[in-house]
Coordinates of C-alpha atoms in Angstrom, one line a residue:
M1 CA -7.6 -18.4 2.6
S2 CA -4.5 -17.1 4.3
Q3 CA -6.4 -14.8 6.6
D4 CA -8.0 -17.8 8.2
K5 CA -4.7 -18.8 9.9
G6 CA -4.1 -17.8 13.4
T7 CA -1.0 -15.9 14.4
G8 CA 0.2 -18.7 16.6
K9 CA 0.6 -16.4 19.6
A10 CA -1.5 -15.9 22.7
F11 CA -1.4 -12.2 22.0
D12 CA 0.1 -10.6 18.9
F13 CA 1.6 -7.2 19.8
R14 CA 2.6 -6.5 16.2
L15 CA -1.0 -6.9 15.1
F16 CA -2.2 -4.9 18.0
G17 CA 0.2 -2.1 17.1
R18 CA -1.3 -2.0 13.6
L19 CA -4.8 -1.8 15.0
L20 CA -3.9 1.0 17.3
K21 CA -2.7 3.1 14.3
F22 CA -6.4 3.5 13.4
T23 CA -6.9 5.5 16.6
N24 CA -4.4 8.2 15.5
A25 CA -7.2 10.3 14.0
Y26 CA -9.0 10.2 17.4
R27 CA -6.0 10.9 19.8
G28 CA -8.0 13.3 22.0
I29 CA -10.7 10.7 22.7
F30 CA -8.1 8.0 23.1
Y31 CA -6.2 9.9 25.8
F32 CA -9.4 10.9 27.5
V33 CA -10.6 7.3 27.8
A34 CA -7.1 6.4 29.2
F35 CA -7.3 9.3 31.6
A36 CA -10.8 8.2 32.8
A37 CA -9.4 4.7 33.4
I38 CA -6.8 6.1 35.7
I39 CA -9.2 8.2 37.6
M40 CA -11.6 5.2 38.0
S41 CA -8.8 3.1 39.5
G42 CA -8.0 5.8 42.0
L43 CA -11.6 6.3 43.0
A44 CA -12.0 2.5 43.4
V45 CA -9.7 2.4 46.4
L46 CA -11.3 5.4 48.2
S47 CA -14.7 3.9 49.1
P48 CA -13.3 1.0 51.2
H49 CA -10.8 3.4 52.8
F50 CA -13.6 5.8 53.8
L51 CA -15.7 2.8 55.0
Q52 CA -12.8 1.7 57.2
L53 CA -12.5 5.2 58.7
A54 CA -16.3 5.4 59.2
I55 CA -16.2 2.2 61.2
D56 CA -13.0 2.8 63.2
K57 CA -13.5 6.6 63.8
G58 CA -17.2 7.0 63.6
M59 CA -19.1 3.8 64.6
T60 CA -16.5 2.3 67.1
L61 CA -15.9 5.7 68.8
R62 CA -19.6 6.7 68.5
D63 CA -18.6 9.9 66.9
L64 CA -21.7 10.9 64.8
P65 CA -20.2 14.0 63.0
E66 CA -17.2 11.9 62.0
L67 CA -19.4 9.2 60.7
Q68 CA -21.5 11.6 58.7
F69 CA -18.4 13.2 57.3
Y70 CA -17.1 9.9 55.9
I71 CA -20.6 8.9 54.6
I72 CA -20.7 12.2 52.7
L73 CA -17.2 11.5 51.3
M74 CA -18.3 8.0 50.2
L75 CA -21.4 9.6 48.4
V76 CA -19.1 12.1 46.6
V77 CA -16.8 9.2 45.5
L78 CA -19.8 7.3 44.3
V79 CA -21.1 10.2 42.2
L80 CA -17.7 10.7 40.7
E81 CA -17.4 7.0 39.9
V82 CA -20.8 7.1 38.1
I83 CA -19.7 10.2 36.1
F84 CA -16.3 8.8 35.0
Q85 CA -17.7 5.3 34.4
F86 CA -20.4 6.8 32.1
A87 CA -17.8 8.9 30.2
F88 CA -15.4 5.9 30.1
I89 CA -18.0 3.5 28.6
Y90 CA -19.5 6.0 26.2
Y91 CA -16.3 7.2 24.7
A92 CA -14.6 3.8 24.7
N93 CA -17.5 2.5 22.5
W94 CA -17.5 5.8 20.5
L95 CA -13.8 5.2 19.7
G96 CA -14.5 1.6 18.8
Q97 CA -17.3 2.4 16.4
H98 CA -15.2 5.1 14.7
V99 CA -12.2 2.8 14.3
I100 CA -14.2 0.0 12.7
K101 CA -16.0 2.6 10.4
D102 CA -12.5 3.6 9.1
I103 CA -11.4 0.0 8.8
R104 CA -14.6 -1.0 7.0
V105 CA -14.2 1.9 4.5
K106 CA -10.6 1.0 3.8
L107 CA -11.5 -2.7 3.4
F108 CA -14.4 -2.1 1.1
K109 CA -12.4 0.3 -1.1
L110 CA -9.6 -2.2 -1.4
M111 CA -12.1 -5.0 -2.2
T112 CA -13.6 -3.0 -5.1
G113 CA -10.2 -3.0 -6.7
F114 CA -9.4 -6.7 -6.4
K115 CA -8.8 -8.7 -9.5
M116 CA -11.7 -11.0 -10.7
E117 CA -9.3 -13.9 -10.0
Y118 CA -9.5 -13.1 -6.2
Y119 CA -13.4 -13.4 -6.2
N120 CA -13.1 -16.6 -8.3
K121 CA -11.1 -18.2 -5.5
N122 CA -12.8 -16.8 -2.4
A123 CA -16.3 -17.6 -1.2
V124 CA -18.7 -14.6 -1.0
G125 CA -19.9 -15.7 2.5
R126 CA -16.4 -15.6 3.9
L127 CA -15.7 -12.1 2.5
T128 CA -19.1 -10.9 3.8
T129 CA -18.1 -12.3 7.3
R130 CA -14.9 -10.4 7.1
A131 CA -16.4 -7.1 6.1
V132 CA -19.4 -7.3 8.5
N133 CA -19.1 -9.7 11.4
D134 CA -15.3 -9.7 12.0
I135 CA -15.0 -5.9 11.8
E136 CA -17.9 -5.5 14.2
T137 CA -16.0 -7.9 16.6
I138 CA -13.0 -5.6 16.3
S139 CA -15.0 -2.8 18.0
S140 CA -15.2 -4.9 21.2
I141 CA -11.4 -4.5 21.6
F142 CA -12.0 -0.9 22.5
S143 CA -15.4 -1.0 24.1
Q144 CA -14.9 -4.1 26.2
G145 CA -11.3 -5.3 25.9
L146 CA -8.3 -2.9 25.8
F147 CA -9.5 -0.1 28.0
M148 CA -11.4 -2.3 30.4
I149 CA -8.3 -4.4 30.9
I150 CA -6.2 -1.3 31.5
S151 CA -8.7 0.1 33.9
D152 CA -8.8 -3.2 35.8
L153 CA -5.0 -3.6 35.9
L154 CA -4.6 0.0 37.3
K155 CA -7.3 -0.7 39.8
M156 CA -5.6 -3.9 40.9
A157 CA -2.3 -2.1 41.2
A158 CA -3.8 0.6 43.4
I159 CA -5.6 -1.8 45.5
A160 CA -2.5 -4.0 46.0
G161 CA -0.5 -0.9 47.1
I162 CA -3.0 0.3 49.6
M163 CA -3.5 -3.2 51.0
V164 CA 0.2 -3.5 51.7
Y165 CA 0.1 0.0 53.3
K166 CA -2.8 -0.8 55.6
S167 CA -1.8 -4.3 56.7
W168 CA 1.0 -6.3 55.0
R169 CA 0.0 -9.4 56.9
L170 CA -3.6 -9.5 55.5
A171 CA -2.1 -8.5 52.1
L172 CA 0.2 -11.5 52.2
I173 CA -2.9 -13.8 52.8
V174 CA -4.6 -12.3 49.7
F175 CA -1.4 -12.4 47.6
A176 CA -0.8 -16.0 48.4
I177 CA -4.0 -16.9 46.5
L178 CA -3.1 -14.8 43.4
P179 CA -0.6 -17.2 41.8
F180 CA -3.2 -19.9 41.7
I181 CA -5.8 -17.6 40.0
L182 CA -3.1 -16.2 37.7
Y183 CA -2.1 -19.7 36.6
A184 CA -5.7 -20.7 36.0
T185 CA -6.3 -17.5 34.0
R186 CA -3.3 -18.1 31.8
V187 CA -4.4 -21.7 31.0
F188 CA -7.9 -20.4 30.4
Q189 CA -6.6 -17.7 28.0
R190 CA -4.6 -20.1 25.9
A191 CA -7.5 -22.6 25.6
M192 CA -9.9 -19.8 24.7
K193 CA -7.5 -18.5 22.0
V194 CA -7.8 -21.8 20.1
A195 CA -11.5 -22.1 20.8
F196 CA -12.3 -18.7 19.4
E197 CA -10.3 -19.3 16.2
D198 CA -12.4 -22.4 15.7
V199 CA -15.6 -20.4 16.4
R200 CA -14.7 -17.8 13.8
N201 CA -13.9 -20.5 11.2
Q202 CA -17.3 -22.2 11.8
V203 CA -19.1 -18.9 11.6
A204 CA -17.5 -18.2 8.3
N205 CA -18.4 -21.7 7.0
L206 CA -22.0 -21.3 8.1
N207 CA -22.4 -17.8 6.5
S208 CA -20.8 -19.0 3.3
F209 CA -23.0 -22.1 3.1
V210 CA -26.3 -20.3 3.9
Q211 CA -25.6 -17.4 1.5
E212 CA -24.7 -19.7 -1.4
R213 CA -27.8 -21.9 -0.9
I214 CA -30.2 -19.0 -0.6
T215 CA -28.7 -17.4 -3.7
G216 CA -29.0 -20.7 -5.6
M217 CA -32.3 -21.9 -4.0
K218 CA -33.8 -22.2 -7.5
I219 CA -31.3 -24.8 -8.5
V220 CA -31.7 -26.6 -5.2
Q221 CA -35.4 -26.9 -5.7
I222 CA -35.3 -27.7 -9.4
F223 CA -33.0 -30.7 -8.8
T224 CA -34.9 -31.6 -5.5
R225 CA -31.8 -31.3 -3.4
E226 CA -33.6 -29.9 -0.4
Q227 CA -33.0 -32.8 1.8
T228 CA -29.4 -33.2 0.8
E229 CA -28.6 -29.5 1.4
F230 CA -30.6 -29.7 4.7
D231 CA -28.5 -32.7 5.9
Q232 CA -25.3 -30.8 4.9
F233 CA -26.5 -27.7 6.8
K234 CA -27.1 -29.8 9.9
T235 CA -23.6 -31.1 9.8
I236 CA -22.1 -27.5 9.4
N237 CA -24.5 -26.2 12.1
E238 CA -23.4 -29.0 14.4
K239 CA -19.8 -28.1 14.1
H240 CA -20.7 -24.5 14.7
K241 CA -22.6 -25.5 17.9
K242 CA -19.6 -27.7 19.1
A243 CA -17.2 -24.8 18.6
W244 CA -19.3 -22.5 20.8
I245 CA -19.9 -25.2 23.4
K246 CA -16.2 -25.6 23.8
T247 CA -15.9 -21.9 24.8
V248 CA -18.9 -22.5 27.2
W249 CA -17.1 -25.5 28.7
Y250 CA -13.9 -23.5 29.4
N251 CA -15.9 -20.7 31.0
S252 CA -17.8 -23.3 33.1
I253 CA -14.6 -24.6 34.5
F254 CA -12.7 -21.3 35.1
F255 CA -15.2 -19.0 36.7
P256 CA -16.3 -21.4 39.6
I257 CA -12.6 -22.1 40.3
A258 CA -11.9 -18.3 40.4
E259 CA -15.0 -17.8 42.6
M260 CA -13.9 -20.5 45.0
A261 CA -10.4 -19.0 45.3
S262 CA -12.0 -15.5 46.0
S263 CA -14.3 -17.0 48.8
L264 CA -11.3 -18.8 50.3
G265 CA -9.3 -15.5 50.4
I266 CA -12.2 -13.7 52.2
G267 CA -12.5 -16.5 54.7
L268 CA -8.8 -16.3 55.6
I269 CA -9.0 -12.6 56.0
V270 CA -12.0 -12.8 58.4
W271 CA -10.3 -15.7 60.3
Y272 CA -6.8 -14.0 60.7
G273 CA -8.0 -10.4 61.0
G274 CA -10.9 -11.3 63.3
L275 CA -8.7 -13.1 65.7
N276 CA -6.1 -10.3 65.7
A277 CA -8.9 -7.6 66.2
A278 CA -10.5 -9.7 69.0
G279 CA -7.1 -10.1 70.7
G280 CA -6.4 -6.4 70.7
G281 CA -3.9 -6.4 67.8
I282 CA -3.2 -3.7 65.3
I283 CA -5.8 -4.9 62.8
T284 CA -9.1 -3.2 63.5
L285 CA -12.6 -4.1 62.5
G286 CA -12.6 -1.3 59.9
I287 CA -9.4 -2.8 58.3
V288 CA -11.0 -6.2 58.1
T289 CA -14.1 -4.8 56.5
A290 CA -12.0 -2.8 54.1
F291 CA -9.9 -5.8 53.2
I292 CA -13.0 -7.9 52.4
Q293 CA -14.0 -5.2 49.9
Y294 CA -10.4 -4.9 48.6
S295 CA -10.0 -8.6 48.1
Q296 CA -13.3 -8.7 46.2
M297 CA -12.2 -5.7 44.1
L298 CA -8.9 -7.4 43.5
F299 CA -10.3 -10.9 42.6
R300 CA -13.3 -9.7 40.6
P301 CA -11.2 -7.7 38.0
L302 CA -8.9 -10.7 37.8
R303 CA -11.8 -12.9 36.9
Q304 CA -13.2 -10.3 34.6
I305 CA -9.8 -9.7 33.0
A306 CA -9.9 -13.3 31.8
D307 CA -13.3 -12.7 30.3
K308 CA -12.3 -9.4 28.8
F309 CA -9.1 -10.9 27.5
N310 CA -11.4 -13.4 25.7
T311 CA -13.2 -10.5 24.1
L312 CA -9.8 -8.9 23.3
Q313 CA -8.6 -12.2 21.7
M314 CA -11.8 -12.6 19.7
G315 CA -11.2 -9.0 18.4
M316 CA -7.6 -9.9 17.7
V317 CA -8.6 -13.0 15.8
A318 CA -11.0 -11.0 13.8
A319 CA -8.4 -8.3 13.2
N320 CA -6.0 -10.9 12.0
R321 CA -8.5 -12.1 9.4
V322 CA -9.4 -8.5 8.3
F323 CA -5.7 -7.5 8.0
G324 CA -5.2 -10.7 6.0
I325 CA -7.5 -9.2 3.4
L326 CA -6.0 -5.7 3.8
D327 CA -2.6 -7.2 3.1
T328 CA -3.7 -9.1 0.0
K329 CA -1.8 -8.1 -3.2
S330 CA -4.5 -8.8 -5.8
H331 CA -4.9 -5.6 -7.7
I332 CA -4.4 -4.8 -11.4
Q333 CA -1.4 -2.4 -11.4
D334 CA -2.9 1.0 -12.2
H335 CA 0.3 2.8 -13.1
G336 CA -0.9 4.3 -16.3
E337 CA -0.7 8.0 -16.6
L338 CA -2.5 8.6 -19.9
V339 CA -6.2 9.4 -19.9
L340 CA -8.1 7.6 -22.7
A341 CA -10.4 10.5 -23.9
H342 CA -12.6 10.2 -27.0
P343 CA -10.7 7.2 -28.4
K344 CA -11.1 6.3 -32.1
G345 CA -11.6 2.7 -31.0
K346 CA -8.9 0.8 -32.8
I347 CA -8.1 -2.4 -30.9
D348 CA -5.0 -4.7 -31.4
F349 CA -4.3 -8.0 -29.8
K350 CA -0.7 -9.0 -30.6
N351 CA 0.7 -12.4 -29.6
V352 CA -1.4 -12.4 -26.4
V353 CA -1.0 -15.4 -24.1
F354 CA -3.0 -15.9 -20.9
S355 CA -3.8 -18.6 -18.3
Y356 CA -6.3 -18.5 -15.4
V357 CA -4.3 -21.4 -13.9
E358 CA -0.6 -21.5 -14.3
G359 CA 0.4 -24.0 -17.0
E360 CA -3.1 -24.2 -18.4
K361 CA -3.2 -21.7 -21.3
V362 CA -6.6 -20.3 -22.3
L363 CA -5.3 -18.0 -25.0
K364 CA -2.4 -19.1 -27.1
D365 CA -0.6 -16.4 -29.1
I366 CA -3.8 -14.5 -30.1
S367 CA -3.4 -11.7 -32.6
F368 CA -6.1 -9.7 -34.4
T369 CA -7.1 -6.1 -35.2
V370 CA -10.4 -4.2 -34.9
N371 CA -10.5 -1.0 -36.9
P372 CA -12.3 2.1 -35.6
G373 CA -16.1 1.8 -36.0
E374 CA -15.9 -1.9 -37.0
T375 CA -18.0 -4.7 -35.6
I376 CA -16.4 -8.1 -35.2
A377 CA -18.1 -11.2 -34.0
I378 CA -16.3 -14.0 -32.1
V379 CA -17.6 -17.5 -32.3
G380 CA -16.5 -20.9 -31.0
A381 CA -17.3 -23.7 -28.7
T382 CA -17.6 -23.2 -24.9
G383 CA -14.2 -22.8 -23.4
A384 CA -12.6 -21.6 -26.6
G385 CA -11.5 -18.3 -24.9
K386 CA -14.2 -15.9 -26.2
S387 CA -15.1 -14.3 -22.9
T388 CA -11.5 -14.2 -21.9
I389 CA -10.7 -11.8 -24.6
I390 CA -13.3 -9.3 -23.2
N391 CA -11.9 -9.7 -19.7
L392 CA -8.4 -8.9 -20.9
L393 CA -9.5 -5.9 -22.9
S394 CA -11.1 -4.4 -19.7
R395 CA -8.0 -5.4 -17.7
F396 CA -9.8 -7.7 -15.3
Y397 CA -6.8 -10.0 -15.6
E398 CA -3.1 -9.4 -16.6
I399 CA -1.8 -11.2 -19.6
E400 CA 1.3 -13.4 -19.5
S401 CA 2.8 -12.1 -22.7
G402 CA 2.0 -10.1 -25.7
V403 CA 0.4 -6.7 -25.8
I404 CA -3.1 -5.3 -26.1
L405 CA -3.4 -1.9 -27.8
V406 CA -6.2 0.7 -28.0
D407 CA -5.5 3.4 -30.6
D408 CA -1.9 2.0 -31.0
T409 CA -1.2 2.5 -27.2
S410 CA -0.8 -0.3 -24.7
I411 CA -3.8 -0.4 -22.4
K412 CA -1.4 -0.5 -19.4
E413 CA -0.4 3.0 -20.2
F414 CA -4.0 4.3 -19.6
T415 CA -5.5 4.8 -16.2
L416 CA -7.9 2.0 -15.4
E417 CA -10.8 4.4 -14.8
S418 CA -10.4 6.0 -18.2
L419 CA -10.0 2.7 -20.0
R420 CA -13.0 1.0 -18.5
G421 CA -15.0 4.2 -18.7
N422 CA -14.8 4.0 -22.5
I423 CA -15.8 0.4 -22.7
A424 CA -19.4 -0.7 -22.1
V425 CA -20.0 -4.4 -21.5
V426 CA -23.4 -6.2 -21.7
L427 CA -23.0 -9.6 -20.2
Q428 CA -25.2 -12.7 -20.7
D429 CA -25.6 -13.1 -17.0
V430 CA -27.1 -9.6 -16.1
F431 CA -26.5 -8.4 -12.5
L432 CA -29.1 -5.9 -11.1
F433 CA -28.8 -4.4 -7.7
A434 CA -31.8 -4.3 -5.2
D435 CA -32.6 -0.7 -6.3
T436 CA -34.7 1.2 -8.7
I437 CA -34.6 0.7 -12.5
L438 CA -33.2 4.3 -12.8
N439 CA -30.3 3.7 -10.4
N440 CA -29.6 0.3 -12.0
I441 CA -29.2 2.1 -15.4
T442 CA -27.2 5.1 -14.2
L443 CA -25.4 3.2 -11.4
N444 CA -25.9 6.5 -9.4
D445 CA -23.8 8.5 -11.9
E446 CA -25.1 12.0 -11.2
T447 CA -24.0 13.1 -14.7
I448 CA -26.7 11.0 -16.3
S449 CA -30.1 12.6 -15.7
E450 CA -33.5 10.8 -15.7
E451 CA -34.4 12.7 -18.8
T452 CA -31.4 11.3 -20.6
V453 CA -32.3 7.8 -19.5
I454 CA -35.9 8.2 -20.7
A455 CA -34.8 9.6 -24.1
A456 CA -32.4 6.6 -24.6
A457 CA -35.1 4.2 -23.5
K458 CA -37.5 5.6 -26.1
E459 CA -34.8 5.3 -28.8
I460 CA -34.3 1.6 -28.3
G461 CA -37.9 0.8 -27.5
V462 CA -37.6 0.0 -23.8
H463 CA -39.5 3.0 -22.4
T464 CA -42.9 1.4 -23.0
F465 CA -42.1 -1.8 -21.1
I466 CA -40.6 0.2 -18.2
K467 CA -43.7 2.4 -17.9
T468 CA -45.9 -0.7 -17.5
L469 CA -44.1 -1.4 -14.2
P470 CA -45.5 0.0 -10.9
G471 CA -43.6 3.3 -10.4
G472 CA -41.9 3.1 -13.8
Y473 CA -38.3 4.1 -13.5
Q474 CA -38.6 4.2 -9.7
Y475 CA -39.6 0.5 -9.6
N476 CA -37.4 -1.5 -7.3
V477 CA -36.3 -4.7 -9.0
K478 CA -35.3 -6.4 -5.7
E479 CA -32.1 -8.4 -5.2
R480 CA -30.5 -9.5 -8.5
G481 CA -33.6 -8.2 -10.4
T482 CA -35.7 -11.2 -9.6
M483 CA -38.9 -9.3 -10.2
L484 CA -38.1 -9.1 -13.9
S485 CA -37.8 -11.7 -16.6
S486 CA -34.4 -12.6 -18.1
G487 CA -35.3 -10.8 -21.2
Q488 CA -36.3 -7.6 -19.3
R489 CA -33.1 -7.7 -17.3
Q490 CA -31.2 -8.0 -20.6
L491 CA -32.9 -5.0 -22.0
L492 CA -32.0 -2.9 -18.9
A493 CA -28.4 -4.0 -19.2
F494 CA -28.4 -2.9 -22.8
L495 CA -29.9 0.5 -21.8
R496 CA -27.3 0.8 -19.1
A497 CA -24.5 0.4 -21.7
Y498 CA -26.3 2.7 -24.2
V499 CA -26.6 5.7 -21.8
S500 CA -22.9 5.5 -20.9
K501 CA -22.1 6.4 -24.6
P502 CA -19.1 4.1 -24.9
S503 CA -16.4 4.3 -27.5
I504 CA -16.1 0.6 -27.4
L505 CA -19.0 -1.8 -27.1
V506 CA -18.9 -5.4 -26.0
L507 CA -21.8 -7.8 -26.1
D508 CA -21.0 -11.0 -24.4
E509 CA -23.7 -13.3 -25.8
A510 CA -26.1 -10.5 -24.8
T511 CA -29.1 -11.9 -26.7
S512 CA -28.7 -15.6 -25.8
S513 CA -31.4 -15.6 -23.1
V514 CA -34.1 -13.3 -24.5
D515 CA -37.3 -13.9 -26.3
T516 CA -37.9 -13.0 -30.0
Y517 CA -39.6 -9.7 -29.2
S518 CA -36.8 -8.7 -26.8
E519 CA -34.2 -9.7 -29.4
E520 CA -35.8 -7.5 -32.0
L521 CA -35.6 -4.6 -29.6
I522 CA -32.0 -5.3 -28.9
Q523 CA -31.1 -5.7 -32.6
T524 CA -32.7 -2.4 -33.3
A525 CA -30.7 -0.8 -30.4
T526 CA -27.5 -2.6 -31.6
E527 CA -27.7 -0.9 -34.9
K528 CA -28.0 2.5 -33.2
I529 CA -25.3 2.0 -30.6
T530 CA -22.8 0.3 -32.9
K531 CA -23.0 2.9 -35.5
G532 CA -19.7 4.7 -35.5
R533 CA -18.4 2.7 -32.6
T534 CA -16.0 -0.2 -32.3
S535 CA -18.0 -3.3 -31.3
I536 CA -17.0 -6.8 -30.2
V537 CA -19.8 -9.3 -30.1
I538 CA -19.4 -12.8 -28.7
A539 CA -22.0 -14.2 -31.1
H540 CA -24.9 -16.5 -30.3
R541 CA -27.6 -15.4 -32.6
L542 CA -27.3 -15.7 -36.4
A543 CA -28.5 -12.1 -37.1
T544 CA -25.5 -10.6 -35.2
I545 CA -23.0 -12.8 -37.0
K546 CA -24.3 -12.0 -40.5
K547 CA -24.0 -8.2 -39.9
A548 CA -20.5 -8.3 -38.5
D549 CA -17.7 -6.7 -40.5
K550 CA -15.4 -9.6 -39.5
I551 CA -15.8 -12.9 -37.7
L552 CA -13.1 -14.5 -35.6
V553 CA -13.5 -18.2 -35.2
M554 CA -11.9 -19.6 -32.0
D555 CA -11.0 -23.2 -31.0
A556 CA -9.0 -24.2 -27.9
G557 CA -7.6 -20.8 -27.3
K558 CA -6.6 -20.1 -30.9
I559 CA -8.0 -18.1 -33.7
V560 CA -8.5 -20.7 -36.5
E561 CA -10.4 -18.7 -39.0
T562 CA -11.0 -15.0 -39.8
G563 CA -13.3 -13.5 -42.4
T564 CA -16.8 -12.3 -43.2
H565 CA -19.8 -14.6 -42.9
T566 CA -19.8 -15.1 -46.7
E567 CA -16.1 -15.7 -46.9
L568 CA -16.0 -18.3 -44.1
L569 CA -18.9 -20.3 -45.6
Q570 CA -16.9 -20.7 -48.7
L571 CA -14.1 -22.6 -46.9
E572 CA -14.2 -26.3 -47.6
N573 CA -14.3 -28.3 -44.3
G574 CA -14.0 -25.0 -42.5
Y575 CA -14.6 -24.8 -38.7
Y576 CA -17.1 -22.0 -39.1
R577 CA -19.0 -23.7 -41.9
T578 CA -19.3 -26.8 -39.9
L579 CA -20.5 -24.8 -36.9
Y580 CA -22.9 -22.9 -39.1
E581 CA -24.4 -26.0 -40.6
V582 CA -24.8 -27.8 -37.3
Q583 CA -26.0 -24.9 -35.2
F584 CA -27.0 -21.8 -37.1
M585 CA -28.8 -23.4 -40.1
T586 CA -31.2 -25.1 -37.6
E587 CA -31.9 -21.7 -36.0
E588 CA -32.3 -20.1 -39.4
A589 CA -34.8 -22.8 -40.5
I590 CA -36.8 -22.2 -37.3

């Protein structure tokens, strides 16, 4: 995936600029947090300054009122620091959460419009990582990265300035150590940039593997692949562990070095400042004490900046991945301006050519017509292109050449919403959400009432089975409908299509995995729903084929025969006749 690639830079300002645009809606909070950072940097230098004055003017001169005055000032500064730090932390996190909420909404809306081809090529686990984990990591840019770094830099600048003002000699001692720490910080940042990219890759790999195996656990257990999958998981988990340990290793090296440099600076301050104060020089005991605090306040943010820069970089790596999806051009072009309202249901495929993979044609110059209210069946071997026709009619993919018409108008001229809103599809592999039966049927469409669903269920004979479930229509089917049998799931999918009152009905081998009783219910419902509606049935059961007005026989991406059941059986050495004799006569005999 393209979004897995790093930017190749220690810090990508272009990417950072894109991220900051999401704060435009919260400019007031953004500026307040920046203001709080400035105030905090100013307050930071006051406490050591008042401590110096308390020592030099209060303690040394034994002036109790003066000492009490500076102690009170230090308490006031402390209270102000607490207030502004609270506001800073709260609103920085508030801003981060609102920004990622907006990014997540934008990302999810974009993903719901991607072509099916995109989901065929990208692992669900990786996409889930982008939409959940990576976006959550982006929030740390605001809560722990950007503003914290700005606050620390301002604090360091203020401290450096007042140190030079108070004693340039002691300031030089402190500044002499800074290049060493800055160099170590720079090396650390570059190393952590690479390490965190590896961490995010391994997290995505782990998420993808676990999600796929849990989803397909039944297959794993049926084919006794538990040990094999476990061994593979251990390998992936080991890589995940090593990626994180690499970041721990870099931290273990950097922070002791930075702490040692800080301690060395304090020792030099005490040594030079103490000798000067003892010899009656211009450096006082209060200045030495203040410089000890200033040096700690200067070195500590520098060490923390490295850590916060790591957080910032992790957020930037995550942002790069998320923006990789946001920049993805994988949408069906929805430039149609016509609204398909109450269509008659005429369908025309004219010289349609299509390939999932470039150079490997799945449909080869396909042409056929379905008249309004007509039911056609499509039969053929696996891979002949039957389901592809359905995908193209609903515009899940774009055709390479030719044209698809509904009511003599190209489907590209209709809005996607109105086109798909008039086509109901019942798939062989039924997908149900972890929700109630009612919500799975209506898909939370407020225009479809529970009374409408119940009436439709009674018409097709599904109501009785639903009422036997605990809670009836409020029964939660759990993830993917695992609490129901395949036949029950198929019936609910059929009811879902039925209540939408489509103008065009598509059954993609919808009865292939149901028992005889369920099939009878579906056949009864089929007669109701197909009456007066254009229907396309990818045939599997004989009953559906016999009742079709027309049968299209496909082989290797081409329509090789067309006609009614009776007409096709009369063709000597015909493809359909051979298929019927081999497959369907056996079923009929049973």
